[in-house]
Amino acid sequence: VDVATRILLQCLRLDPTCSDTYLLLARINHGKDQPDAALRYLEQGLSHDFSVRNHPLYHLVKAQVLSSAGEYEPAIKVLEAAMELPGVKNLSTDTRIAQSRMVMLSTSDRASMFTLLVTLLTKAQRLDEATEIVKHAIGEFAGTSEEVKVLVANSKLSIEKGEIDQALNMLRTLKPDHPQYATAKAAMADIYIKHRKDKKAYARCYKAIVDQQPSVQNYLILGDALLSIQEPADAIKAFQQALDIEKGKGDPALVQ
């Protein structure tokens, strides 16, 4: 990130009017939890090129910063405006749009815009609107690497409606061979512990993750999860397994 920042700042020294550079710097600073700097770069980009307000990334970063600050209604308005831009709500095939932007809106960015809007509408208790947005998002991102983001947002919306079983069932649709299986299982674990107070089901979710993906990181996450429900003996086994895998002699069957 620091290298990218230095390169972008050098680009600005060469061309202070390049609005896309300001957008990228705003995104980096938001990621570093520096909202004031992120907003400053957005405004600087806008001052050099007023058309930057028509770039979806401008709306995404601004909404993320506002949301992080607890300014939910302004963030909703920013995202609602973004949905009216070409290539956001519906994927555009217009090559003229692509040619006019150096910084493209990725599939991940589009999914983030949908899911953040669903999350904010849910917080604002505008559940009917959130439902309509998430229905559209399901169609847009089905079969993509981003479908799990929509699935998790939809599950949280169901929880807000009091539909706990439905939230769990939709997360179960991601099978063990899915690349985002771990994300779905972690979301299920969160539901079990927060809304069902079911420690055993919570632990089973994380054990299922290591059964399918026995990595050092997943065993460490399992260990932390077990510690959080006062299972220190099993947590120690998980941490030891992570250490053994790191040393190249791990046995994934050790923690079951």
CSV table of C-alpha atoms in Angstrom, one decimal:
chain,number,residue,atom,x,y,z
A,1,VAL,CA,0.0,0.0,0.0
A,2,ASP,CA,2.8,2.4,0.9
A,3,VAL,CA,4.5,1.7,-2.4
A,4,ALA,CA,1.2,2.3,-4.3
A,5,THR,CA,0.7,5.5,-2.5
A,6,ARG,CA,4.2,6.8,-3.4
A,7,ILE,CA,3.6,5.9,-7.0
A,8,LEU,CA,0.3,7.7,-7.1
A,9,LEU,CA,1.7,10.8,-5.4
A,10,GLN,CA,4.5,10.8,-8.0
A,11,CYS,CA,1.8,10.6,-10.7
A,12,LEU,CA,0.1,13.6,-9.2
A,13,ARG,CA,3.4,15.5,-9.3
A,14,LEU,CA,3.6,14.8,-13.0
A,15,ASP,CA,-0.1,15.5,-13.6
A,16,PRO,CA,-2.0,17.2,-10.8
A,17,THR,CA,-5.2,17.2,-12.8
A,18,CYS,CA,-5.5,13.4,-13.1
A,19,SER,CA,-8.8,12.8,-11.3
A,20,ASP,CA,-8.5,8.9,-11.3
A,21,THR,CA,-5.3,9.2,-9.3
A,22,TYR,CA,-7.3,11.1,-6.5
A,23,LEU,CA,-9.9,8.3,-6.5
A,24,LEU,CA,-7.3,5.6,-6.0
A,25,LEU,CA,-5.6,7.6,-3.2
A,26,ALA,CA,-9.0,8.1,-1.6
A,27,ARG,CA,-9.6,4.4,-1.7
A,28,ILE,CA,-6.2,3.6,-0.2
A,29,ASN,CA,-6.7,6.1,2.6
A,30,HIS,CA,-10.2,4.7,3.4
A,31,GLY,CA,-8.6,1.2,3.6
A,32,LYS,CA,-6.0,2.6,6.0
A,33,ASP,CA,-8.8,4.0,8.2
A,34,GLN,CA,-8.0,7.6,7.4
A,35,PRO,CA,-11.4,9.0,6.5
A,36,ASP,CA,-10.4,12.6,6.5
A,37,ALA,CA,-7.6,12.0,4.0
A,38,ALA,CA,-9.9,9.9,1.9
A,39,LEU,CA,-12.5,12.7,1.7
A,40,ARG,CA,-9.8,15.3,1.0
A,41,TYR,CA,-8.6,13.3,-2.0
A,42,LEU,CA,-12.2,12.9,-3.3
A,43,GLU,CA,-12.8,16.6,-3.1
A,44,GLN,CA,-9.4,17.4,-4.7
A,45,GLY,CA,-10.3,15.1,-7.5
A,46,LEU,CA,-13.7,16.8,-7.9
A,47,SER,CA,-12.0,20.3,-7.9
A,48,HIS,CA,-9.8,19.2,-10.8
A,49,ASP,CA,-12.5,17.5,-12.8
A,50,PHE,CA,-16.1,17.9,-11.9
A,51,SER,CA,-17.1,14.9,-14.0
A,52,VAL,CA,-15.4,12.7,-11.3
A,53,ARG,CA,-18.7,12.8,-9.5
A,54,ASN,CA,-20.0,10.5,-12.3
A,55,HIS,CA,-17.4,7.8,-11.5
A,56,PRO,CA,-19.0,5.0,-9.5
A,57,LEU,CA,-15.7,4.7,-7.5
A,58,TYR,CA,-16.2,8.2,-6.2
A,59,HIS,CA,-19.6,7.3,-4.9
A,60,LEU,CA,-18.4,4.0,-3.4
A,61,VAL,CA,-15.5,5.5,-1.4
A,62,LYS,CA,-17.6,8.4,-0.3
A,63,ALA,CA,-20.4,6.1,0.9
A,64,GLN,CA,-17.9,3.9,2.7
A,65,VAL,CA,-16.4,6.8,4.5
A,66,LEU,CA,-19.8,8.2,5.5
A,67,SER,CA,-21.0,4.8,6.7
A,68,SER,CA,-17.9,4.3,8.8
A,69,ALA,CA,-18.6,7.7,10.4
A,70,GLY,CA,-22.2,6.6,11.2
A,71,GLU,CA,-23.7,8.9,8.7
A,72,TYR,CA,-26.1,6.3,7.3
A,73,GLU,CA,-28.7,8.5,5.5
A,74,PRO,CA,-26.1,10.5,3.6
A,75,ALA,CA,-24.4,7.3,2.6
A,76,ILE,CA,-27.7,5.8,1.4
A,77,LYS,CA,-28.3,8.9,-0.8
A,78,VAL,CA,-24.8,8.6,-2.3
A,79,LEU,CA,-25.3,4.9,-3.2
A,80,GLU,CA,-28.8,5.5,-4.5
A,81,ALA,CA,-27.3,8.1,-6.9
A,82,ALA,CA,-24.6,5.7,-7.8
A,83,MET,CA,-27.2,3.1,-8.8
A,84,GLU,CA,-28.4,5.5,-11.5
A,85,LEU,CA,-24.9,5.6,-13.2
A,86,PRO,CA,-24.2,3.4,-16.2
A,87,GLY,CA,-22.7,0.1,-15.4
A,88,VAL,CA,-23.6,0.0,-11.7
A,89,LYS,CA,-27.1,-1.4,-11.2
A,90,ASN,CA,-26.9,-3.3,-14.4
A,91,LEU,CA,-23.7,-4.4,-16.0
A,92,SER,CA,-23.0,-2.2,-19.0
A,93,THR,CA,-21.5,-3.5,-22.3
A,94,ASP,CA,-21.0,0.0,-23.6
A,95,THR,CA,-17.3,0.2,-24.6
A,96,ARG,CA,-17.5,4.0,-24.6
A,97,ILE,CA,-17.9,4.0,-20.8
A,98,ALA,CA,-14.8,1.7,-20.5
A,99,GLN,CA,-12.7,3.8,-22.8
A,100,SER,CA,-13.5,7.0,-20.8
A,101,ARG,CA,-12.2,5.6,-17.5
A,102,MET,CA,-8.7,4.7,-16.5
A,103,VAL,CA,-9.9,3.2,-13.3
A,104,MET,CA,-12.6,0.6,-14.0
A,105,LEU,CA,-15.3,-0.5,-11.6
A,106,SER,CA,-14.6,-4.1,-10.8
A,107,THR,CA,-17.1,-6.9,-10.1
A,108,SER,CA,-16.0,-6.7,-6.4
A,109,ASP,CA,-16.7,-2.9,-6.3
A,110,ARG,CA,-20.2,-3.3,-7.8
A,111,ALA,CA,-21.0,-6.1,-5.3
A,112,SER,CA,-19.7,-3.8,-2.5
A,113,MET,CA,-22.0,-1.0,-3.6
A,114,PHE,CA,-25.1,-3.3,-3.6
A,115,THR,CA,-24.2,-5.0,-0.2
A,116,LEU,CA,-23.4,-1.7,1.5
A,117,LEU,CA,-26.7,-0.2,0.3
A,118,VAL,CA,-28.6,-3.3,1.6
A,119,THR,CA,-26.8,-3.1,4.9
A,120,LEU,CA,-27.5,0.6,5.3
A,121,LEU,CA,-31.2,0.3,4.3
A,122,THR,CA,-31.5,-2.6,6.8
A,123,LYS,CA,-30.0,-0.4,9.6
A,124,ALA,CA,-32.5,2.3,8.6
A,125,GLN,CA,-35.3,-0.2,8.9
A,126,ARG,CA,-36.2,0.4,5.2
A,127,LEU,CA,-36.6,-3.4,4.8
A,128,ASP,CA,-38.8,-3.4,1.7
A,129,GLU,CA,-36.3,-1.3,-0.2
A,130,ALA,CA,-33.4,-3.5,1.1
A,131,THR,CA,-35.2,-6.6,-0.1
A,132,GLU,CA,-35.7,-5.2,-3.6
A,133,ILE,CA,-32.0,-4.3,-3.9
A,134,VAL,CA,-30.8,-7.7,-2.7
A,135,LYS,CA,-33.2,-9.5,-5.1
A,136,HIS,CA,-31.6,-7.6,-7.9
A,137,ALA,CA,-28.1,-8.2,-6.6
A,138,ILE,CA,-28.8,-12.0,-6.4
A,139,GLY,CA,-29.5,-12.0,-10.1
A,140,GLU,CA,-26.5,-9.8,-11.0
A,141,PHE,CA,-23.9,-11.8,-9.1
A,142,ALA,CA,-25.1,-15.4,-9.2
A,143,GLY,CA,-22.2,-17.6,-10.2
A,144,THR,CA,-19.6,-15.0,-9.6
A,145,SER,CA,-16.9,-14.8,-7.0
A,146,GLU,CA,-18.9,-12.1,-5.3
A,147,GLU,CA,-22.2,-14.0,-4.8
A,148,VAL,CA,-21.2,-14.8,-1.1
A,149,LYS,CA,-21.2,-11.0,-0.3
A,150,VAL,CA,-24.8,-10.8,-1.5
A,151,LEU,CA,-25.7,-14.0,0.4
A,152,VAL,CA,-24.3,-12.7,3.7
A,153,ALA,CA,-26.1,-9.3,3.2
A,154,ASN,CA,-29.3,-11.2,2.5
A,155,SER,CA,-28.9,-13.4,5.5
A,156,LYS,CA,-28.5,-10.3,7.7
A,157,LEU,CA,-31.6,-8.8,6.2
A,158,SER,CA,-33.5,-12.0,7.1
A,159,ILE,CA,-32.2,-11.8,10.6
A,160,GLU,CA,-33.5,-8.2,10.9
A,161,LYS,CA,-36.9,-9.6,9.8
A,162,GLY,CA,-36.7,-12.2,12.5
A,163,GLU,CA,-36.2,-15.0,10.0
A,164,ILE,CA,-33.2,-16.8,11.7
A,165,ASP,CA,-33.9,-20.2,10.1
A,166,GLN,CA,-34.1,-18.7,6.6
A,167,ALA,CA,-30.8,-16.8,7.1
A,168,LEU,CA,-29.1,-20.1,8.1
A,169,ASN,CA,-30.6,-22.0,5.2
A,170,MET,CA,-29.5,-19.6,2.6
A,171,LEU,CA,-25.9,-19.7,3.9
A,172,ARG,CA,-26.1,-23.5,3.8
A,173,THR,CA,-26.6,-23.3,0.0
A,174,LEU,CA,-22.8,-22.8,-0.4
A,175,LYS,CA,-21.3,-26.3,-0.5
A,176,PRO,CA,-17.9,-27.3,0.8
A,177,ASP,CA,-16.3,-27.2,-2.7
A,178,HIS,CA,-17.4,-23.5,-3.2
A,179,PRO,CA,-14.4,-21.1,-3.0
A,180,GLN,CA,-16.3,-18.9,-0.5
A,181,TYR,CA,-17.5,-21.8,1.7
A,182,ALA,CA,-15.4,-20.5,4.7
A,183,THR,CA,-17.0,-17.1,4.5
A,184,ALA,CA,-20.5,-18.6,4.5
A,185,LYS,CA,-19.7,-20.9,7.4
A,186,ALA,CA,-18.2,-18.0,9.4
A,187,ALA,CA,-21.4,-16.0,8.8
A,188,MET,CA,-23.4,-19.0,10.1
A,189,ALA,CA,-21.2,-19.2,13.2
A,190,ASP,CA,-21.9,-15.6,13.9
A,191,ILE,CA,-25.7,-16.2,13.7
A,192,TYR,CA,-25.5,-19.3,16.0
A,193,ILE,CA,-23.6,-17.5,18.7
A,194,LYS,CA,-25.4,-14.1,18.6
A,195,HIS,CA,-29.0,-15.2,17.9
A,196,ARG,CA,-29.2,-18.8,19.1
A,197,LYS,CA,-26.5,-18.7,21.9
A,198,ASP,CA,-25.5,-22.2,20.5
A,199,LYS,CA,-21.9,-22.6,21.3
A,200,LYS,CA,-21.7,-26.2,19.9
A,201,ALA,CA,-23.1,-25.1,16.5
A,202,TYR,CA,-20.8,-22.1,16.6
A,203,ALA,CA,-17.7,-24.4,17.0
A,204,ARG,CA,-19.0,-26.9,14.4
A,205,CYS,CA,-19.0,-24.2,11.8
A,206,TYR,CA,-15.3,-23.4,12.3
A,207,LYS,CA,-14.4,-27.1,12.5
A,208,ALA,CA,-16.2,-27.6,9.2
A,209,ILE,CA,-13.9,-24.9,7.7
A,210,VAL,CA,-10.7,-26.6,8.8
A,211,ASP,CA,-12.1,-30.0,7.6
A,212,GLN,CA,-12.4,-28.5,4.2
A,213,GLN,CA,-9.5,-26.0,4.2
A,214,PRO,CA,-6.9,-27.1,6.7
A,215,SER,CA,-4.7,-24.1,6.6
A,216,VAL,CA,-2.6,-22.4,9.3
A,217,GLN,CA,-4.9,-19.4,9.2
A,218,ASN,CA,-8.1,-21.4,9.5
A,219,TYR,CA,-6.7,-23.4,12.5
A,220,LEU,CA,-5.7,-20.1,14.2
A,221,ILE,CA,-9.3,-18.8,13.6
A,222,LEU,CA,-10.7,-22.1,15.0
A,223,GLY,CA,-8.5,-21.7,18.1
A,224,ASP,CA,-9.7,-18.1,18.6
A,225,ALA,CA,-13.3,-19.3,18.2
A,226,LEU,CA,-12.9,-22.1,20.7
A,227,LEU,CA,-11.2,-19.7,23.2
A,228,SER,CA,-14.1,-17.3,22.9
A,229,ILE,CA,-16.6,-20.1,24.1
A,230,GLN,CA,-14.3,-21.2,26.9
A,231,GLU,CA,-12.9,-24.4,25.3
A,232,PRO,CA,-9.2,-23.9,26.1
A,233,ALA,CA,-8.2,-27.5,25.7
A,234,ASP,CA,-9.5,-27.8,22.1
A,235,ALA,CA,-8.2,-24.3,21.3
A,236,ILE,CA,-4.7,-25.4,22.3
A,237,LYS,CA,-5.0,-28.4,19.9
A,238,ALA,CA,-6.1,-26.1,17.1
A,239,PHE,CA,-3.2,-23.8,17.8
A,240,GLN,CA,-0.8,-26.7,17.9
A,241,GLN,CA,-2.1,-28.0,14.6
A,242,ALA,CA,-1.5,-24.6,13.0
A,243,LEU,CA,2.1,-24.8,14.3
A,244,ASP,CA,2.6,-28.3,13.0
A,245,ILE,CA,1.3,-27.3,9.6
A,246,GLU,CA,3.6,-24.4,9.6
A,247,LYS,CA,6.5,-26.7,10.2
A,248,GLY,CA,5.3,-29.0,7.4
A,249,LYS,CA,4.2,-32.0,9.4
A,250,GLY,CA,0.6,-31.3,10.2
A,251,ASP,CA,-2.2,-33.8,10.4
A,252,PRO,CA,-5.5,-32.2,9.5
A,253,ALA,CA,-7.4,-35.1,11.3
A,254,LEU,CA,-6.0,-34.0,14.6
A,255,VAL,CA,-8.7,-31.5,15.5
A,256,GLN,CA,-12.2,-32.9,14.9
